mmCIF file of C-alpha atoms in Angstrom:
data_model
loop_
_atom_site.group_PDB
_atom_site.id
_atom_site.type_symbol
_atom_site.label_atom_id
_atom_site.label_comp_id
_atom_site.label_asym_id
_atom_site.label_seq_id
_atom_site.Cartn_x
_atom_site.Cartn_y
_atom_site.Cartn_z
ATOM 1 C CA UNK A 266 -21.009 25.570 -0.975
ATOM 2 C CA UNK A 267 -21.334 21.966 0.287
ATOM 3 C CA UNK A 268 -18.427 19.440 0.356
ATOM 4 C CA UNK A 269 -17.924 16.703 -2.185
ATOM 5 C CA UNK A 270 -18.682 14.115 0.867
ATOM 6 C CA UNK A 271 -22.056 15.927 1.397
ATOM 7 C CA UNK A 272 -22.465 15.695 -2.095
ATOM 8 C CA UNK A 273 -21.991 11.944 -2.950
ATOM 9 C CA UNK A 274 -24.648 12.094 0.536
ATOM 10 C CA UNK A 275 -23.836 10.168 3.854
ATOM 11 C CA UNK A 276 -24.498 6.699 2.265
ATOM 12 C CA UNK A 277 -21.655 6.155 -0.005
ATOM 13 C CA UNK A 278 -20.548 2.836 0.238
ATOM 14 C CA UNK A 279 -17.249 1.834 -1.452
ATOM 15 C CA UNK A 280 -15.934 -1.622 -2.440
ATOM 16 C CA UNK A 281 -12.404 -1.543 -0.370
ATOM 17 C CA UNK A 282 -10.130 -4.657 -0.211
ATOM 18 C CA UNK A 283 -7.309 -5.746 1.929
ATOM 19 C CA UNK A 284 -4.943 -7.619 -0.152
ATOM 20 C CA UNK A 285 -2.558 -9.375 2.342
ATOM 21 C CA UNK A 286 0.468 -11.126 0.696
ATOM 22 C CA UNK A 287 2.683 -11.799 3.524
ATOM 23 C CA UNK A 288 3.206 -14.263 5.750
ATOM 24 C CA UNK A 289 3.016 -13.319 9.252
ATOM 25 C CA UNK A 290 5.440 -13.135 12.567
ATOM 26 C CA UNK A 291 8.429 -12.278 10.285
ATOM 27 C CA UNK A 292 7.264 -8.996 9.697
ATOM 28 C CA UNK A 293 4.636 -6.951 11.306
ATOM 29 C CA UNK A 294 2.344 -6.195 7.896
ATOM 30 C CA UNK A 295 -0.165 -8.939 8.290
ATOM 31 C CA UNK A 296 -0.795 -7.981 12.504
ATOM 32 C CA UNK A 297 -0.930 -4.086 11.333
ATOM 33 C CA UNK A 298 -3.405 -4.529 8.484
ATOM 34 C CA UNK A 299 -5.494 -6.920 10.518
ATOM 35 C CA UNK A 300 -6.142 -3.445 12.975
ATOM 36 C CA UNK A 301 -6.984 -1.551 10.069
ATOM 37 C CA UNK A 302 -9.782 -3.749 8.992
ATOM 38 C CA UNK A 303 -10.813 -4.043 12.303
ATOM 39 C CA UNK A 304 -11.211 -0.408 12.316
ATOM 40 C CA UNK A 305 -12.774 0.202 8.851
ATOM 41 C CA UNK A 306 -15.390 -1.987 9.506
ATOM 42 C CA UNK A 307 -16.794 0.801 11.120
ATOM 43 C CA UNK A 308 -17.010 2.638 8.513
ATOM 44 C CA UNK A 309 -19.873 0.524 7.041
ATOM 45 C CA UNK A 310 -17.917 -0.025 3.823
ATOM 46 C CA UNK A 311 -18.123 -3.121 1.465
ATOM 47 C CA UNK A 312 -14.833 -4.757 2.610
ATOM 48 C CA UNK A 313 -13.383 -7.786 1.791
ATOM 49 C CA UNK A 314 -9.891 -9.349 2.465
ATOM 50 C CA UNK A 315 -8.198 -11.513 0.441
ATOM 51 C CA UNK A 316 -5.573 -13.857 0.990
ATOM 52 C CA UNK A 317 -2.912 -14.800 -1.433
ATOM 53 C CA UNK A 318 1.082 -15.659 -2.013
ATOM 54 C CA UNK A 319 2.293 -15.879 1.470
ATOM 55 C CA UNK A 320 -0.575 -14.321 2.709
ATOM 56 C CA UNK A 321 -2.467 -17.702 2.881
ATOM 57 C CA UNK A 322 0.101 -18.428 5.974
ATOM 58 C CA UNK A 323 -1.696 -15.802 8.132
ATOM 59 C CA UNK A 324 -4.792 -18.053 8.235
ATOM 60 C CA UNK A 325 -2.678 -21.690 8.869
ATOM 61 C CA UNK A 326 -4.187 -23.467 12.186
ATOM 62 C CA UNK A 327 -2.213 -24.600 15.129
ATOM 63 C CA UNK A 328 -0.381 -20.920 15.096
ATOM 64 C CA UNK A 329 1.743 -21.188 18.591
ATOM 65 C CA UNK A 330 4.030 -18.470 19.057
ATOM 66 C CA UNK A 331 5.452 -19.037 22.706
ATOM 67 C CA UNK A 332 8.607 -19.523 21.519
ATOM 68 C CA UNK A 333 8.973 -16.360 19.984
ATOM 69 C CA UNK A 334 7.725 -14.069 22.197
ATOM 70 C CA UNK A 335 4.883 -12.659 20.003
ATOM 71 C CA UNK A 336 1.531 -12.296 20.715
ATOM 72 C CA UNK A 337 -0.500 -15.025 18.866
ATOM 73 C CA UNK A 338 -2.823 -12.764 16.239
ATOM 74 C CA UNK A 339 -4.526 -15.421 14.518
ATOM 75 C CA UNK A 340 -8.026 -15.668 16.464
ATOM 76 C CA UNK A 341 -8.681 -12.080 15.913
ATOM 77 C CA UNK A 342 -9.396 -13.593 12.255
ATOM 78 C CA UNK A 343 -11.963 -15.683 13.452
ATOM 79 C CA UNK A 344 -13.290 -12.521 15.714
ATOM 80 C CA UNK A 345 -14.189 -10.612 11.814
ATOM 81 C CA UNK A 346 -17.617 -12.182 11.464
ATOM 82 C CA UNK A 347 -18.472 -10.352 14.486
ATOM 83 C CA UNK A 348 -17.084 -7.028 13.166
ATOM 84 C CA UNK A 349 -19.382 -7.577 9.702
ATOM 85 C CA UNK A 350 -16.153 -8.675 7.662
ATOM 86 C CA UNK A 351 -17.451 -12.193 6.101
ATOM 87 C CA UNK A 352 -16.010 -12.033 3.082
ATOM 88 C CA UNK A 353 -12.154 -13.345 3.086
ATOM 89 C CA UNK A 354 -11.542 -14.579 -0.187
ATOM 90 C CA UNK A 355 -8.446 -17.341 -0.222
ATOM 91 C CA UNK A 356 -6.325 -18.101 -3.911
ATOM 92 C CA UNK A 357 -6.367 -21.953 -4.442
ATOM 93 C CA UNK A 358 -3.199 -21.810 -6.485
ATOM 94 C CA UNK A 359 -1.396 -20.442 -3.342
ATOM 95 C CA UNK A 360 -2.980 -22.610 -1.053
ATOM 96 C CA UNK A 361 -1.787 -25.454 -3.376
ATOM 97 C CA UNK A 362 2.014 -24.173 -4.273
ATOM 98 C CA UNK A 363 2.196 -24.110 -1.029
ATOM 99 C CA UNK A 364 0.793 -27.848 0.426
ATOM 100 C CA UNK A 365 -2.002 -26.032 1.659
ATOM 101 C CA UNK A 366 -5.881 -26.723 1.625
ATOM 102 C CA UNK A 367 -9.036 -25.504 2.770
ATOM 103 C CA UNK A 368 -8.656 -27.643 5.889
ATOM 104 C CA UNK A 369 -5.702 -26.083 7.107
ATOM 105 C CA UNK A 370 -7.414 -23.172 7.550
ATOM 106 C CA UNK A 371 -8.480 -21.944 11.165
ATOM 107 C CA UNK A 372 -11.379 -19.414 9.587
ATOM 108 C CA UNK A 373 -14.314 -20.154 7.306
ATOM 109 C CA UNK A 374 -13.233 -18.632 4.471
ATOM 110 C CA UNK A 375 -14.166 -18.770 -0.021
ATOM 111 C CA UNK A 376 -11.842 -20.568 -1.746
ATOM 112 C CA UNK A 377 -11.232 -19.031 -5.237
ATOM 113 C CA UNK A 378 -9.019 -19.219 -8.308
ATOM 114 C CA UNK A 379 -6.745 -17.099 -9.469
ATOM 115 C CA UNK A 380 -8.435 -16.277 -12.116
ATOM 116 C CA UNK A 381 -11.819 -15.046 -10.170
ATOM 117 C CA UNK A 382 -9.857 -13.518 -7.605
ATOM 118 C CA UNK A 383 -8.471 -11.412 -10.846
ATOM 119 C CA UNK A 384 -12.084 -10.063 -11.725
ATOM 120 C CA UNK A 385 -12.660 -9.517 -7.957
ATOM 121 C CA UNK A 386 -9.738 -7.071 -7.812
ATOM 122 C CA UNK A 387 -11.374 -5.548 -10.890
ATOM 123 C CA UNK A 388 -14.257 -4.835 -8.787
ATOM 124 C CA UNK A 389 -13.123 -2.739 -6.283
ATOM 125 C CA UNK A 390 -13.336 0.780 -5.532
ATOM 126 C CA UNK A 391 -10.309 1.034 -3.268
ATOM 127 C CA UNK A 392 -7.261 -1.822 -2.932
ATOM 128 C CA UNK A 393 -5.079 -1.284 0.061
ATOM 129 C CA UNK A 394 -2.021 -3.655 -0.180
ATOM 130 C CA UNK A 395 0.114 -4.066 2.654
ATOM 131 C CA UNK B 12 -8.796 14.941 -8.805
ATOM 132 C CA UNK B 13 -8.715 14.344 -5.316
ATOM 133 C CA UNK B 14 -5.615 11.939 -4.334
ATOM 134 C CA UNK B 15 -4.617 10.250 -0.960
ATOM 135 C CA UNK B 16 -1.203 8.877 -0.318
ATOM 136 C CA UNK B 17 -0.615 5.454 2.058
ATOM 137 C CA UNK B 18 3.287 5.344 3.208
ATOM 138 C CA UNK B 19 3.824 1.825 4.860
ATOM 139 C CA UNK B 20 7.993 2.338 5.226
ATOM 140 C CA UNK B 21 10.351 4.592 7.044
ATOM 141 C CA UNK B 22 12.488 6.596 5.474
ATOM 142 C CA UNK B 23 16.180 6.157 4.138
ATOM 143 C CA UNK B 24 15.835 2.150 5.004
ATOM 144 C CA UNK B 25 12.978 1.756 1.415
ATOM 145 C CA UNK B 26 12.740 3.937 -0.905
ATOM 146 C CA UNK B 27 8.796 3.649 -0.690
ATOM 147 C CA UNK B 28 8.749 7.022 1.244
ATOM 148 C CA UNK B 29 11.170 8.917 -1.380
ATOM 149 C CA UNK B 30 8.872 7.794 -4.250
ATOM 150 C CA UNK B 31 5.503 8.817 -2.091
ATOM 151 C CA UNK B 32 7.047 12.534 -1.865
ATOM 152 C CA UNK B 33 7.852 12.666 -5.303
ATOM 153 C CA UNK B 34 4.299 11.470 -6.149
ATOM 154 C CA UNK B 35 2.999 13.375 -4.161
ATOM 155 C CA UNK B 36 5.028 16.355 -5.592
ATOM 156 C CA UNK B 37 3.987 15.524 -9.179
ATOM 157 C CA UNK B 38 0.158 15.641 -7.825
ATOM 158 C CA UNK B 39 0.425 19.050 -6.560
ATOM 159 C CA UNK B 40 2.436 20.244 -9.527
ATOM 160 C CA UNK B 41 -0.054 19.235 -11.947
ATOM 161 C CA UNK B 42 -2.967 20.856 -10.508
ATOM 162 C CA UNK B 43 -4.716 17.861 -8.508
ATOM 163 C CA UNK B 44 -5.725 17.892 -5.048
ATOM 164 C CA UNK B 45 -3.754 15.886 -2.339
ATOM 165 C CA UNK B 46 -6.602 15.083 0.502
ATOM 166 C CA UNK B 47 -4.133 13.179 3.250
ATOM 167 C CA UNK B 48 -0.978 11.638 3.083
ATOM 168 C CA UNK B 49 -1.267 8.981 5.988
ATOM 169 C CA UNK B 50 1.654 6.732 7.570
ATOM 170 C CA UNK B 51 1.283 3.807 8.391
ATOM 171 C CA UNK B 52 3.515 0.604 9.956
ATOM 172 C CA UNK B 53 7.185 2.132 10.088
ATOM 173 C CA UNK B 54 6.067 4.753 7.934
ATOM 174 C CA UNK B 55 5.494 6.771 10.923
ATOM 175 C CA UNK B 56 9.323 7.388 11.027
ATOM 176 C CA UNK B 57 8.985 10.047 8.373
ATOM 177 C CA UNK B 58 7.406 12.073 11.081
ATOM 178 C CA UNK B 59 10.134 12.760 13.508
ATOM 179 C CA UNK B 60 11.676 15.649 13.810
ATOM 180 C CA UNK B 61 14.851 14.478 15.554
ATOM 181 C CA UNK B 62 16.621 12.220 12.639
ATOM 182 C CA UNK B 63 19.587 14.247 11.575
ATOM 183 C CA UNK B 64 20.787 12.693 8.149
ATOM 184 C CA UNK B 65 24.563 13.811 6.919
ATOM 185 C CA UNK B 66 24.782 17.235 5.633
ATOM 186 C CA UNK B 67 24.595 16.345 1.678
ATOM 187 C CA UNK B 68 21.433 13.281 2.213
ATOM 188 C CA UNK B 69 17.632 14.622 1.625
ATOM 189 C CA UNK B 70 16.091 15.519 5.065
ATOM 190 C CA UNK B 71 12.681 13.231 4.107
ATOM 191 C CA UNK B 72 10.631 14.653 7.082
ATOM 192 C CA UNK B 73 11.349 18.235 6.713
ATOM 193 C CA UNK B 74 10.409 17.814 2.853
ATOM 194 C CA UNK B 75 7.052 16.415 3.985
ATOM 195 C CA UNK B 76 6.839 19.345 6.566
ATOM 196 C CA UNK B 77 7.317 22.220 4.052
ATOM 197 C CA UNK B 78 5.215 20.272 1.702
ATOM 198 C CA UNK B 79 2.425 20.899 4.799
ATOM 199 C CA UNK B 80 3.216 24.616 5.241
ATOM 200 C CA UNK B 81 3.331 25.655 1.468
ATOM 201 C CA UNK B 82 -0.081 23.672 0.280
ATOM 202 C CA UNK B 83 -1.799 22.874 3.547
ATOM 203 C CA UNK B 84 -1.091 19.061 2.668
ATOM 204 C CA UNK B 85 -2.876 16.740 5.719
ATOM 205 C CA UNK B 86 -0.053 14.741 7.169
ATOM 206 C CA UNK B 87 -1.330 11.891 9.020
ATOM 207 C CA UNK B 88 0.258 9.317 11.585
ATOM 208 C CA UNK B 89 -1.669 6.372 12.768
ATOM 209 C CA UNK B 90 -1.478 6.648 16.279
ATOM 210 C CA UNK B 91 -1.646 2.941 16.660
ATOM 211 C CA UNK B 92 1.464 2.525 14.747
ATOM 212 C CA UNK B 93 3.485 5.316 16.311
ATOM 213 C CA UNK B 94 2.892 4.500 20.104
ATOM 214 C CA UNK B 95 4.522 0.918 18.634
ATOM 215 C CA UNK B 96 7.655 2.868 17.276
ATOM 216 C CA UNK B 97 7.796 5.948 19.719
ATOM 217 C CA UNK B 98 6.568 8.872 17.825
ATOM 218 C CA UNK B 99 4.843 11.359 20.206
ATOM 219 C CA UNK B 100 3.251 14.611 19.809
ATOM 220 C CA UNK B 101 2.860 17.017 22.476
ATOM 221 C CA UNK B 102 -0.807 15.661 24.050
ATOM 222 C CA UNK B 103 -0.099 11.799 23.683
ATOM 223 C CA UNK B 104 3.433 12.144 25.299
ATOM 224 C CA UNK B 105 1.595 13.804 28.583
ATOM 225 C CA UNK B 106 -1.148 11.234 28.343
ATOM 226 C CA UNK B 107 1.247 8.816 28.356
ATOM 227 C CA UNK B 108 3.550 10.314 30.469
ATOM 228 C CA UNK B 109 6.635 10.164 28.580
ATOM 229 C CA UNK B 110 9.254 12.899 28.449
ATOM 230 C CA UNK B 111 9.146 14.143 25.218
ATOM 231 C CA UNK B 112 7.665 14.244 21.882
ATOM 232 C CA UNK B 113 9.149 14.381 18.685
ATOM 233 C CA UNK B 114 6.313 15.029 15.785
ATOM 234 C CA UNK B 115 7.794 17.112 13.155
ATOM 235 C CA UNK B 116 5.877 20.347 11.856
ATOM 236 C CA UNK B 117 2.750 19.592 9.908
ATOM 237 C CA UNK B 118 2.169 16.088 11.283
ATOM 238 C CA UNK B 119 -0.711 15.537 13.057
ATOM 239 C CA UNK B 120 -1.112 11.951 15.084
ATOM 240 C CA UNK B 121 -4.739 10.210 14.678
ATOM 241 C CA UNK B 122 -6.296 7.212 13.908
ATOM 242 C CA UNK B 123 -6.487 4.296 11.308
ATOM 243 C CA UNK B 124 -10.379 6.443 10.052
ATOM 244 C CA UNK B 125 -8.079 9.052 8.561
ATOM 245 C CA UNK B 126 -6.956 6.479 6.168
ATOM 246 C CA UNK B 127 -10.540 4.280 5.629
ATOM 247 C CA UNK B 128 -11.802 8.233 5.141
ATOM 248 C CA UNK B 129 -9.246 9.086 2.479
ATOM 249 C CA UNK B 130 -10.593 6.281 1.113
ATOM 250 C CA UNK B 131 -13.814 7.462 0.706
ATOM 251 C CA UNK B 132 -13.285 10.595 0.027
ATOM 252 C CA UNK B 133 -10.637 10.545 -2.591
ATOM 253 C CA UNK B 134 -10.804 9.332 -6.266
ATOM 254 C CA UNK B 135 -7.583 7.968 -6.255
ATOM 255 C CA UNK B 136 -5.307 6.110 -3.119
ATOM 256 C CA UNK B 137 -2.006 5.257 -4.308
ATOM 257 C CA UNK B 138 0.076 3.132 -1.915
ATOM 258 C CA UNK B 139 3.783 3.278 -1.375
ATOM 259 C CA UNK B 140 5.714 0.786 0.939
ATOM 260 C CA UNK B 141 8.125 -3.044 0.364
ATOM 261 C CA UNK C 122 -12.767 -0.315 -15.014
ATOM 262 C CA UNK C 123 -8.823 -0.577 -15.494
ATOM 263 C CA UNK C 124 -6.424 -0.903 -13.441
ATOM 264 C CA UNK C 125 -3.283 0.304 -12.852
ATOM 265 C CA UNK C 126 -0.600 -2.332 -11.396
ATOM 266 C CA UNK C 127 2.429 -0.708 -9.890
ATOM 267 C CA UNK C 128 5.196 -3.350 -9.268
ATOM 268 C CA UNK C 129 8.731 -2.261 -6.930
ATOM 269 C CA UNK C 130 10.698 -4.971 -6.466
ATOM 270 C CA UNK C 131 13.227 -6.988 -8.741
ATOM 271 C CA UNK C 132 12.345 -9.865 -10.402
ATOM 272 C CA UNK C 133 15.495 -11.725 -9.141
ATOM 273 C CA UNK C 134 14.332 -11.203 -5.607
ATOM 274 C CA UNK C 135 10.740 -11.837 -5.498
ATOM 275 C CA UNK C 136 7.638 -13.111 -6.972
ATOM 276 C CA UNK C 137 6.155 -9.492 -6.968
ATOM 277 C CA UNK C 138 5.826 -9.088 -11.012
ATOM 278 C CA UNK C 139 5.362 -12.892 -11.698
ATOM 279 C CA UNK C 140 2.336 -12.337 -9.255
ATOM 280 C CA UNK C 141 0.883 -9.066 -10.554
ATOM 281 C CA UNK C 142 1.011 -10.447 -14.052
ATOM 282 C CA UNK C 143 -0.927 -13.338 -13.103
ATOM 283 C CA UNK C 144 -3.974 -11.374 -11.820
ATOM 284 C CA UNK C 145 -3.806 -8.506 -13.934
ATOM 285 C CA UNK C 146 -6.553 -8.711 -16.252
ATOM 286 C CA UNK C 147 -5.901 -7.615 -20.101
ATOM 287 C CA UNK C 148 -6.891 -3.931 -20.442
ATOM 288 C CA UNK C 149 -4.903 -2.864 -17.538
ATOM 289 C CA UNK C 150 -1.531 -1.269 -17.212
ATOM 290 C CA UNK C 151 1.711 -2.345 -15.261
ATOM 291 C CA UNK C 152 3.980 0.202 -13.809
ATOM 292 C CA UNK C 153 7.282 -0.680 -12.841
ATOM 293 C CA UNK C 154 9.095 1.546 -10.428
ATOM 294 C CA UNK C 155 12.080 1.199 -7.218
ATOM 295 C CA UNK C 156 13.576 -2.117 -7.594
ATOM 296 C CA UNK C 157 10.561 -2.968 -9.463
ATOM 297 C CA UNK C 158 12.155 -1.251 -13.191
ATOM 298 C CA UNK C 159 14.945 -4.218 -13.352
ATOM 299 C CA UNK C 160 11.709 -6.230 -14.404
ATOM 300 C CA UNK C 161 11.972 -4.227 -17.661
ATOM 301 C CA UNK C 162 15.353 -4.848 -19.107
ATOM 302 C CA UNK C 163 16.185 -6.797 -22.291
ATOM 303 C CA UNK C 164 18.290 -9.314 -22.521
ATOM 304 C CA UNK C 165 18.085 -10.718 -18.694
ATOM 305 C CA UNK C 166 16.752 -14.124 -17.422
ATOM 306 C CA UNK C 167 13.211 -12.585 -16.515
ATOM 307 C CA UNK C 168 12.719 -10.239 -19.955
ATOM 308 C CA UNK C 169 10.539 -12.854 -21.409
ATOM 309 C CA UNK C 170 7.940 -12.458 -18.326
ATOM 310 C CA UNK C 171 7.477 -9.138 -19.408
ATOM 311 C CA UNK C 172 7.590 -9.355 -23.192
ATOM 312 C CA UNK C 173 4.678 -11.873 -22.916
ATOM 313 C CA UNK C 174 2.509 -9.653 -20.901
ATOM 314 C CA UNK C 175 2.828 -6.687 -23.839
ATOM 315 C CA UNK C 176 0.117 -8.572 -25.801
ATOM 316 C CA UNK C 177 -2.802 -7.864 -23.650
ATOM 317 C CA UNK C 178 -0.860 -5.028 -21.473
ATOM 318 C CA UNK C 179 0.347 -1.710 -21.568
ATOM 319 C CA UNK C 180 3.364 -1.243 -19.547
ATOM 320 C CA UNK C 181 5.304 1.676 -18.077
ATOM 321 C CA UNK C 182 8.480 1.980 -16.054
ATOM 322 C CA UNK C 183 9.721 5.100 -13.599
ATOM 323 C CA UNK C 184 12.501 6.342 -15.678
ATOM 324 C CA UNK C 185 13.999 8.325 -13.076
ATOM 325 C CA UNK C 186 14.292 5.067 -11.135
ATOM 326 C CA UNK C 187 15.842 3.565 -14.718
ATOM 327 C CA UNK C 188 18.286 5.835 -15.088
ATOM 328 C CA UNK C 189 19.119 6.146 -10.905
ATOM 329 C CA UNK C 190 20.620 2.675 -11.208
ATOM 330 C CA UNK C 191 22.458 2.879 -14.025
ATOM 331 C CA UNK C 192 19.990 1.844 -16.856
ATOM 332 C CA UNK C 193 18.786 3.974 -20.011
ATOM 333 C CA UNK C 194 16.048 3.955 -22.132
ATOM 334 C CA UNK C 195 17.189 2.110 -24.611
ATOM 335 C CA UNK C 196 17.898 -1.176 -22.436
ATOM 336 C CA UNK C 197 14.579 -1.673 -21.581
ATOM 337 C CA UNK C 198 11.984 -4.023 -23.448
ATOM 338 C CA UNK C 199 10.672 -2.629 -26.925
ATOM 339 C CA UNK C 200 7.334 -1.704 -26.483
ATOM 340 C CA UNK C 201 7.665 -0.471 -22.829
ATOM 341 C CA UNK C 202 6.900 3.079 -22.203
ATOM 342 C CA UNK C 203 9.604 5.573 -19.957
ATOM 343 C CA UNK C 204 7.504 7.676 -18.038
ATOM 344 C CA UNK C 205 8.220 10.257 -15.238
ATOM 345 C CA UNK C 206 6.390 11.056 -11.534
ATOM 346 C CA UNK C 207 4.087 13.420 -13.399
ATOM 347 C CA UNK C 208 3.872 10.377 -15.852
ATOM 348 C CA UNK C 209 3.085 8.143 -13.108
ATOM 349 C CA UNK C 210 0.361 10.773 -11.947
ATOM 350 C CA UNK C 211 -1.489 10.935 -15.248
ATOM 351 C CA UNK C 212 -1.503 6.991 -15.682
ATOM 352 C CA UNK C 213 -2.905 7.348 -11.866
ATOM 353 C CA UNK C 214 -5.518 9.549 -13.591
ATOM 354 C CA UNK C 215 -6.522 7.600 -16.697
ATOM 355 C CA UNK C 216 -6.973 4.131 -14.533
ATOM 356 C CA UNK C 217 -9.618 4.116 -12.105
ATOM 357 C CA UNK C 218 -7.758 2.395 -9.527
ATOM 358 C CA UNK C 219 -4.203 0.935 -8.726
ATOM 359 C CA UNK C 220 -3.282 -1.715 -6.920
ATOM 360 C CA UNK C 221 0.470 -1.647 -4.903
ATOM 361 C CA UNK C 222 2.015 -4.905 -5.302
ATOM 362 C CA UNK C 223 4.172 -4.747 -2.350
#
């Protein structure tokens, strides 16, 4: 009898997102979730990140955490394109309730409304939230 | 169906990991097969086997444990996470030549692929953390 | 392709619901459960966020969770469903996916 993964054959490719809705340095979510994208992009998956509510803070420029005695995470983001992660989709309503804009932004990123970001979501095969 | 479980918080400080067992319960019950149940962030605290709540509290991690032994249930703890938060099985506490380890039955410690697999493999992950 | 939305914290305290119900497209199906089931109460500052998504929504909330804090059935907003863990399974079940909003 062959296994269900043998079945669906060695080229499966699922749509997985990482929804990231926290801002980081006050807790540990965004750092953590960053390694497990790092690590699924192995995986040769369809991923995609997207950034949203606080999450949009995890991308701000200028991140200096000295003072704090963290390590500064923020130019692993830029380090994705070389992992095959391109797609990091950021909401323009929380970029906007929160001052924000594209330009503030230390990645290349898609801007996107709410409202698309919605039917993305739809689109997925697997939504890991952290 | 084939389910996997993602438990992002301790237990006793969120709930998250309370509500993942009685999920996780309610899968088995009705038939449905639990792949993995993988911890992630803090949620590698469920996996010790040296908390010792009050006599007349739930003891979360020996739940999970005879959850293991009676269906065979995959308990998974990122490795990445755990080395953060000092949870240790018997190898990775000689490897890194600490004193003692303190995995609780049925755990096993790998890595973050355990969960992008469950992923794949499963028709369902349901995530449970703050 | 529906989704199922599960929401766990209180309105009071966070954004979480006011967020979910802003990308959850109509077809797909709210859960409330942990902190996430004071969302669902009548007669509180927040009821009407939830009464308005009923139009294009079904929504659930984890009665053992309901009735854990002190809250029964018949508090909650009409036209919100009480289901159980094996509940929460089966909605699991019928949607193709769920998203955590954490």
């Amino acid at each position: 009898m062959s296994e269900p993964w043998e079945e669906e054959g060695p080229g499966t490719i699922k749509k997985f997102m990482y929804v990231n809705r926290k801002a980081p340095y006050g807790t540990i979510y965004a750092l953590e979730s960053l390694e497990v994208v790092l690590i699924a992009a192995a995986f040769e998956q369809d991923v995609s990140m997207a950034f949203l509510d606080d999450g949009v803070y995890q991308l701000k420029k200028g991140q200096d955490t000295k003072g704090i005695g963290q390590k500064n995470f923020s130019p692993t983001y830029r380090a994705l394109e070389g992992y095959d992660v391109e797609k990091l989709y950021v909401e323009a309503e929380s970029l906007a309730d929160r001052g924000l804009s594209e330009d503030d932004l230390l990645v290349p990123v898609e801007v996107m409304s709410r409202e698309a970001l919605a039917e993305l979501m739809n689109e997925q095969d697997v939504i890991l939230s952290f | 169906m084939k389910y996997g479980i993602l438990v992002n918080e301790g237990p006793y400080q969120h709930q998250a990991s309370d509500t993942a067992y009685q999920f996780a319960k309610a899968v088995l019950d009705k038939g449905h097969e639990l792949y993995r149940v993988f911890f992630y962030h803090d949620g590698v605290n469920n996996g010790t086997r040296f908390a010792v709540p009050p006599q007349d509290d739930r003891k979360i991690a020996e739940l999970w444990s005879q959850m293991a032994e009676a269906h065979g249930t995959d308990l998974v703890i990122c490795i990445a996470a755990a080395q953060r938060r000092g949870l240790l099985d018997e190898g990775e506490a000689k490897r890194q030549g600490k004193d003692g380890n303190n995995i609780a039955p049925g755990f096993r410690i790998s890595g973050l692929g355990q969960l992008i697999e469950a992923g794949i493999q499963c028709d369902r992950l349901v995530v449970f953390g703050d | 392709m529906s989704m199922l939305h599960t929401v766990n914290k209180s309105p009071f305290e966070r954004n979480t619901l006011v967020s979910c119900l802003g990308h959850a497209t109509a077809g797909s199906a709210i859960l409330l459960i942990e902190d996430g089931v004071y969302g669902a109460l009548e007669g509180t500052a927040h009821s009407d966020l939830l009464r308005g998504a009923l139009a294009d929504h079904s929504v659930y909330v984890l009665g053992p969770d309901l009735n854990a804090r002190g809250m029964t059935d018949d508090q909650i907003i009409e036209g919100v469903s009480v289901v159980d863990y094996g509940g929460f399974v089966d909605l699991t079940e019928k949607h193709e996916k769920v998203q955590a909003w954490l």
